[in-house]
Coordinates of C-alpha atoms in Angstrom, one line a residue:
M1 CA -39.7 -31.8 -2.6
Q2 CA -43.0 -32.0 -4.3
Y3 CA -43.2 -33.1 -8.0
R4 CA -46.1 -32.0 -10.8
I5 CA -46.9 -34.3 -13.3
L6 CA -46.2 -33.1 -17.0
P7 CA -49.5 -33.6 -19.4
H8 CA -48.5 -34.5 -22.0
G9 CA -45.7 -37.7 -21.1
G10 CA -46.3 -38.2 -17.4
E11 CA -43.0 -36.8 -16.3
K12 CA -42.7 -36.3 -12.8
I13 CA -40.9 -32.8 -12.7
G14 CA -40.1 -30.4 -9.7
V15 CA -41.9 -27.1 -8.7
I16 CA -38.9 -25.5 -8.0
G17 CA -35.5 -26.1 -10.5
L18 CA -33.3 -23.7 -11.8
G19 CA -32.3 -21.2 -13.7
L20 CA -28.3 -20.9 -15.2
G21 CA -29.0 -17.8 -16.9
S22 CA -28.3 -15.9 -13.6
V23 CA -24.9 -17.3 -12.9
T24 CA -21.4 -15.7 -13.2
P25 CA -17.4 -15.9 -13.8
G26 CA -16.1 -17.1 -10.0
T27 CA -19.2 -19.0 -9.4
D28 CA -18.6 -22.7 -8.4
V29 CA -20.7 -24.6 -10.9
C30 CA -20.2 -27.8 -9.1
S31 CA -21.5 -27.4 -6.1
L32 CA -24.7 -25.2 -6.9
L33 CA -25.3 -27.8 -9.1
D34 CA -24.7 -31.2 -6.8
Y35 CA -26.3 -28.7 -3.9
S36 CA -29.1 -28.6 -6.7
L37 CA -29.3 -32.7 -7.0
E38 CA -29.2 -33.0 -3.7
K39 CA -32.3 -31.3 -2.0
G40 CA -34.3 -33.4 -5.1
I41 CA -33.9 -30.7 -8.1
N42 CA -34.3 -32.2 -11.4
F43 CA -35.5 -29.5 -13.5
Y44 CA -32.3 -27.9 -15.1
D45 CA -32.9 -24.5 -17.9
L46 CA -29.9 -24.5 -19.4
C47 CA -29.9 -21.0 -21.2
G48 CA -26.7 -19.8 -19.9
A49 CA -25.3 -16.4 -19.8
Y50 CA -22.0 -17.9 -20.1
D51 CA -20.1 -21.0 -22.0
F52 CA -18.2 -21.6 -18.8
I53 CA -21.7 -23.8 -17.4
Y54 CA -21.2 -26.5 -20.4
P55 CA -18.0 -28.6 -19.1
E56 CA -19.4 -28.4 -15.8
I57 CA -23.0 -30.1 -16.5
K58 CA -20.8 -33.3 -17.8
R59 CA -19.6 -33.6 -14.1
T60 CA -22.4 -33.0 -12.9
L61 CA -26.1 -33.5 -14.3
S62 CA -25.1 -36.0 -17.0
R63 CA -23.8 -38.1 -13.8
H64 CA -27.8 -37.9 -13.3
R65 CA -29.7 -38.1 -16.6
S66 CA -31.8 -40.1 -16.6
G67 CA -33.1 -38.5 -13.1
V68 CA -33.3 -35.2 -15.0
F69 CA -34.9 -33.1 -16.8
T70 CA -33.0 -30.0 -19.6
Q71 CA -34.6 -27.2 -21.3
V72 CA -32.2 -25.7 -24.4
H73 CA -33.4 -23.0 -26.5
L74 CA -32.6 -23.0 -30.0
G75 CA -32.5 -19.8 -31.1
A76 CA -29.9 -18.9 -27.7
V77 CA -25.8 -18.7 -28.8
Y78 CA -22.8 -17.9 -27.4
K79 CA -20.2 -15.2 -28.5
N80 CA -17.0 -15.1 -26.9
G81 CA -17.6 -17.2 -24.0
A82 CA -20.8 -14.7 -23.5
Y83 CA -24.7 -15.2 -24.4
A84 CA -25.7 -13.6 -27.4
F85 CA -28.5 -14.3 -29.9
S86 CA -29.7 -15.5 -33.1
R87 CA -32.3 -17.1 -35.5
N88 CA -28.9 -17.5 -38.2
L89 CA -30.0 -21.6 -39.3
S90 CA -26.5 -22.9 -38.3
T91 CA -25.9 -21.3 -35.9
V92 CA -28.1 -22.0 -34.1
K93 CA -27.7 -25.7 -35.2
D94 CA -24.6 -25.7 -34.6
T95 CA -24.2 -24.6 -31.5
F96 CA -27.2 -27.1 -29.9
N97 CA -24.7 -29.6 -30.7
R98 CA -22.0 -28.2 -29.5
L99 CA -24.0 -27.7 -26.3
L100 CA -25.1 -32.3 -26.4
D101 CA -21.6 -32.4 -27.2
T102 CA -20.1 -30.5 -24.5
T103 CA -22.7 -31.3 -21.3
G104 CA -22.5 -34.6 -22.4
L105 CA -26.5 -35.4 -21.8
E106 CA -26.8 -36.5 -25.7
Y107 CA -30.2 -35.0 -25.6
T108 CA -32.7 -33.0 -24.0
D109 CA -36.1 -33.2 -22.6
F110 CA -37.1 -30.0 -24.3
G111 CA -36.6 -27.8 -27.2
F112 CA -37.6 -24.5 -27.1
L113 CA -38.1 -22.5 -30.3
H114 CA -36.2 -19.5 -28.3
C115 CA -37.7 -16.0 -27.0
I116 CA -40.2 -15.1 -29.8
D117 CA -41.9 -11.4 -28.4
E118 CA -43.3 -10.7 -32.1
E119 CA -45.3 -11.5 -35.1
K120 CA -42.4 -11.2 -37.3
D121 CA -40.3 -13.7 -35.2
L122 CA -42.8 -16.0 -34.7
D123 CA -43.1 -16.2 -38.8
Y124 CA -38.9 -16.0 -39.6
V125 CA -38.6 -18.7 -36.6
L126 CA -41.9 -21.1 -38.1
N127 CA -40.6 -20.6 -41.6
K128 CA -37.2 -20.6 -42.3
G129 CA -36.1 -23.2 -40.7
I130 CA -36.1 -23.4 -37.1
Y131 CA -39.2 -25.8 -36.5
E132 CA -38.6 -27.1 -38.6
L133 CA -35.0 -28.2 -37.4
A134 CA -36.9 -28.8 -33.9
L135 CA -39.7 -30.8 -35.6
K136 CA -36.7 -33.6 -37.0
L137 CA -34.6 -33.3 -34.1
K138 CA -37.4 -34.3 -32.1
D139 CA -38.4 -37.5 -34.3
Q140 CA -34.8 -38.3 -33.9
G141 CA -35.4 -38.5 -30.3
I142 CA -32.6 -36.2 -30.0
I143 CA -35.4 -33.7 -28.1
K144 CA -38.3 -35.7 -26.0
H145 CA -40.3 -31.9 -26.1
L146 CA -41.5 -29.4 -27.5
G147 CA -41.6 -26.1 -25.9
F148 CA -41.2 -22.4 -26.4
S149 CA -40.5 -19.6 -24.6
T150 CA -42.0 -16.0 -24.5
H151 CA -43.1 -12.7 -22.6
S152 CA -46.3 -12.3 -24.9
P153 CA -49.2 -13.7 -24.2
L154 CA -50.5 -13.6 -27.8
I155 CA -48.1 -15.1 -29.7
A156 CA -47.8 -17.7 -26.4
E157 CA -52.0 -18.3 -27.2
K158 CA -51.1 -18.5 -31.4
L159 CA -48.2 -21.5 -30.9
I160 CA -50.2 -23.4 -27.8
N161 CA -52.8 -23.2 -30.9
L162 CA -50.8 -25.0 -33.3
G163 CA -50.1 -27.6 -31.3
G164 CA -47.0 -30.0 -31.3
F165 CA -46.3 -28.0 -28.1
D166 CA -45.5 -29.5 -24.4
L167 CA -44.4 -27.0 -22.8
F168 CA -43.6 -23.1 -22.6
M169 CA -40.9 -20.9 -21.2
F170 CA -43.1 -17.3 -19.1
S171 CA -42.2 -14.8 -17.3
I172 CA -44.8 -15.4 -14.7
N173 CA -45.2 -13.1 -10.9
A174 CA -47.6 -10.6 -9.5
A175 CA -45.5 -7.4 -11.1
F176 CA -46.1 -8.2 -14.6
D177 CA -49.3 -10.0 -13.6
F178 CA -51.0 -6.8 -12.7
K179 CA -48.7 -5.0 -15.4
K180 CA -46.1 -3.0 -14.1
G181 CA -42.2 -4.4 -15.3
D182 CA -40.5 -4.3 -18.7
Y183 CA -41.4 -7.4 -19.3
A184 CA -45.4 -7.0 -18.1
V185 CA -46.9 -7.6 -21.8
G186 CA -50.2 -8.0 -21.5
D187 CA -53.4 -6.7 -19.3
S188 CA -54.6 -8.9 -16.3
E189 CA -57.1 -10.6 -17.6
E190 CA -55.3 -11.7 -20.9
R191 CA -52.1 -13.3 -18.6
E192 CA -54.9 -15.3 -17.3
N193 CA -56.3 -16.2 -19.8
L194 CA -53.2 -17.3 -21.5
Y195 CA -52.6 -19.9 -18.3
R196 CA -56.1 -20.8 -17.9
L197 CA -55.4 -21.8 -21.7
A198 CA -52.3 -23.7 -21.9
Q199 CA -53.6 -26.0 -18.5
S200 CA -57.2 -26.7 -20.5
K201 CA -54.5 -28.0 -23.7
G202 CA -52.8 -29.7 -21.4
V203 CA -49.6 -27.3 -21.6
A204 CA -47.2 -26.6 -18.7
I205 CA -45.9 -23.5 -17.8
S206 CA -42.0 -23.6 -16.3
V207 CA -41.5 -20.3 -15.3
M208 CA -39.1 -17.5 -15.8
K209 CA -38.9 -13.6 -13.4
P210 CA -40.3 -15.4 -11.0
F211 CA -38.8 -12.7 -8.3
A212 CA -39.1 -9.8 -11.5
G213 CA -35.2 -9.3 -11.6
G214 CA -35.1 -9.8 -7.2
Q215 CA -37.7 -6.0 -7.9
L216 CA -40.2 -7.4 -5.6
L217 CA -37.9 -8.7 -2.4
N218 CA -36.6 -5.4 -3.2
A219 CA -38.3 -2.3 -0.7
K220 CA -36.7 0.8 -3.3
L221 CA -37.0 -1.0 -6.2
S222 CA -40.3 -3.2 -5.8
P223 CA -42.7 -2.1 -9.0
L224 CA -46.1 -2.8 -7.1
G225 CA -44.4 -0.6 -3.4
I226 CA -44.5 -4.0 -1.4
V227 CA -42.3 -6.6 -1.0
L228 CA -42.7 -10.0 -0.4
T229 CA -40.7 -12.5 0.0
P230 CA -38.8 -15.3 -1.5
V231 CA -41.6 -18.2 -0.9
Q232 CA -45.0 -15.7 -1.2
C233 CA -43.7 -15.8 -4.8
L234 CA -43.3 -19.1 -5.2
A235 CA -46.6 -19.6 -3.3
Y236 CA -48.2 -16.9 -5.8
V237 CA -47.1 -18.2 -9.4
L238 CA -47.6 -22.3 -8.1
E239 CA -50.7 -21.4 -7.8
R240 CA -52.1 -20.5 -10.7
P241 CA -53.0 -22.9 -13.6
A242 CA -51.2 -24.6 -16.0
V243 CA -47.8 -23.7 -13.8
V244 CA -45.5 -27.5 -13.7
T245 CA -42.1 -25.8 -12.0
V246 CA -40.1 -22.1 -10.9
V247 CA -37.1 -21.9 -12.8
A248 CA -35.1 -19.5 -9.9
G249 CA -31.9 -18.4 -10.8
A250 CA -29.1 -18.8 -8.2
T251 CA -25.7 -18.2 -8.1
K252 CA -24.0 -19.7 -4.9
I253 CA -26.0 -22.5 -2.4
S254 CA -27.8 -20.4 -0.2
D255 CA -30.5 -19.3 -3.1
I256 CA -31.4 -22.6 -3.2
D257 CA -32.4 -22.8 0.5
D258 CA -33.6 -20.0 0.1
Y259 CA -36.5 -21.5 -3.0
M260 CA -36.7 -25.3 -0.4
N261 CA -37.7 -22.6 2.0
Y262 CA -41.5 -22.8 0.4
F263 CA -41.8 -26.7 1.4
T264 CA -41.8 -25.8 5.6
A265 CA -43.8 -22.6 5.7
S266 CA -46.3 -21.8 7.3
K267 CA -49.6 -20.9 5.9
D268 CA -48.7 -17.0 7.2
E269 CA -45.9 -17.1 5.4
L270 CA -47.2 -18.2 2.3
D271 CA -49.9 -15.9 2.0
Y272 CA -49.8 -13.7 -0.2
S273 CA -53.1 -11.9 -0.2
A274 CA -51.0 -8.4 0.3
L275 CA -51.4 -8.1 -3.3
G276 CA -54.9 -7.3 -2.7
T277 CA -54.1 -3.4 -1.9
V278 CA -52.4 -2.3 -4.8
L279 CA -53.9 -4.2 -7.5
P280 CA -55.2 -2.4 -10.6
E281 CA -58.8 -2.0 -10.9
D282 CA -59.3 -4.1 -14.4
A283 CA -57.6 -7.0 -11.8
K284 CA -59.9 -6.8 -9.0
G285 CA -63.0 -9.3 -8.7
R286 CA -61.4 -12.3 -9.9
C287 CA -60.3 -15.7 -8.3
L288 CA -56.6 -15.6 -8.0
Y289 CA -57.5 -19.7 -6.7
C290 CA -55.4 -18.3 -3.7
N291 CA -58.6 -20.1 -0.9
H292 CA -57.4 -16.6 1.1
C293 CA -61.0 -17.8 1.8
A294 CA -60.5 -21.2 3.4
P295 CA -62.0 -22.5 5.5
C296 CA -65.3 -22.5 4.2
P297 CA -67.6 -23.2 6.4
K298 CA -69.5 -26.1 3.8
K299 CA -65.9 -27.1 3.1
I300 CA -66.4 -26.4 -0.8
N301 CA -62.9 -25.8 -1.7
V302 CA -63.5 -22.3 -3.1
G303 CA -60.3 -21.8 -5.6
L304 CA -60.4 -25.9 -7.4
V305 CA -64.4 -25.0 -8.0
N306 CA -63.1 -21.5 -9.5
K307 CA -60.5 -23.3 -12.0
Y308 CA -63.1 -26.0 -12.3
Y309 CA -65.4 -23.4 -14.0
D310 CA -62.9 -20.8 -15.3
L311 CA -60.7 -23.8 -17.4
S312 CA -64.4 -25.7 -18.3
K313 CA -65.7 -22.6 -19.8
L314 CA -61.9 -22.2 -21.8
G315 CA -62.9 -26.1 -23.9
D316 CA -61.0 -28.1 -21.3
P317 CA -62.9 -31.2 -21.2
L318 CA -61.4 -33.0 -18.1
A319 CA -62.8 -30.0 -15.9
K320 CA -66.5 -30.3 -15.2
Q321 CA -65.5 -34.7 -14.3
H322 CA -63.2 -32.8 -12.2
Y323 CA -65.9 -30.6 -10.4
L324 CA -68.0 -33.3 -10.2
N325 CA -65.8 -35.6 -8.9
L326 CA -64.8 -32.5 -5.8
D327 CA -66.0 -33.9 -2.0
H328 CA -68.3 -30.9 -2.2
H329 CA -69.8 -28.2 -4.9
A330 CA -71.0 -24.8 -4.9
S331 CA -74.7 -25.7 -5.1
E332 CA -73.4 -25.8 -1.1
C333 CA -72.9 -22.9 -0.6
N334 CA -75.6 -21.0 2.2
D335 CA -74.7 -17.2 1.6
C336 CA -73.2 -17.1 5.0
G337 CA -70.3 -13.9 3.5
H338 CA -67.4 -15.5 4.6
C339 CA -65.8 -16.2 1.3
D340 CA -66.6 -12.4 0.5
R341 CA -65.3 -11.3 3.9
R342 CA -61.8 -13.0 2.9
C343 CA -61.4 -12.3 -0.5
P344 CA -57.8 -10.7 -0.8
F345 CA -59.1 -9.6 -4.7
K346 CA -62.6 -8.3 -4.0
T347 CA -64.4 -11.8 -5.7
Q348 CA -67.7 -11.5 -4.7
Q349 CA -67.4 -15.9 -4.2
I350 CA -71.2 -15.7 -3.4
K351 CA -72.2 -14.7 -6.8
R352 CA -69.9 -16.7 -8.4
M353 CA -70.8 -20.1 -6.4
H354 CA -74.5 -19.8 -7.6
E355 CA -73.0 -19.1 -11.4
I356 CA -71.5 -21.8 -10.9
A357 CA -74.3 -24.1 -10.0
G358 CA -75.6 -23.5 -12.7
Y359 CA -73.5 -23.9 -15.1
F360 CA -72.2 -26.9 -13.6
G361 CA -75.9 -28.1 -12.9
I362 CA -74.2 -28.7 -9.0

């Protein structure tokens, strides 16, 4: 397992997490969770499709409470044992308390304002008691960090700028980022700018739907017209700014093995540059930090140079220092054209290097 640090808090979170939304009746939840713990997974989204999973959590995750991190959603409720959605304050509060009691977790590391996708919903959550409930639970230590989930870049931007949130759950994959699929909310540039804004503010992202509901793994269903492997999807997502973990769903142990292959995959197996053949016009020409252009003859880390430049322009006060601390800078570019020829996304990196060198002065 590889770990990333939560900017606001310092917790070490595994880059591969586990979501329980795809678990169905008949699944051996205890074995699934025990195996995930053996593999070093320490981050869990507890918004399950069914509430039978919660007693199983008490027998597994709660026994390792200090070593795991959980997301609990204020708004995910259960009717007849199955997931439902509610903004009723009393129902939300009772469900949250019952979940903590049933799981034996005592607290949640991240308490989420659940699935806010529209302006009227945002207004209701902020002004009709649910946000206030989350703040009270945080003051009591029952929620350690505030978070939210959304599919809307606009809503995410507003909540990030409101302040006080340390993590949010967002649907990221190449299909959605390139405007393909039901949850592909926002254009390509708007989505990329959101990831950069989050990183500049120190707000981390836990990623849902990394495989676009499995469509990117299926030749007949892929909205991009090409098929990616699980590790290619994970590599793409983990290259996005601000991403701290990918919360992938699993129903069997072999699913977890598929995700863990990310850590032993070769560079070629992780390479998602085939996406360059299916980009919409408005997504071409922007650096996606994939470093497919490596190795640079002058040893410039082109992806990081671009990332720190984009973040600095968004107002990240640390980005300039991070850039200055690099061993090699954009000013060292000798215009050889290697990166321009290699870039699958048609980015004019030579032009960018001169632009970046002028911006930072080195």
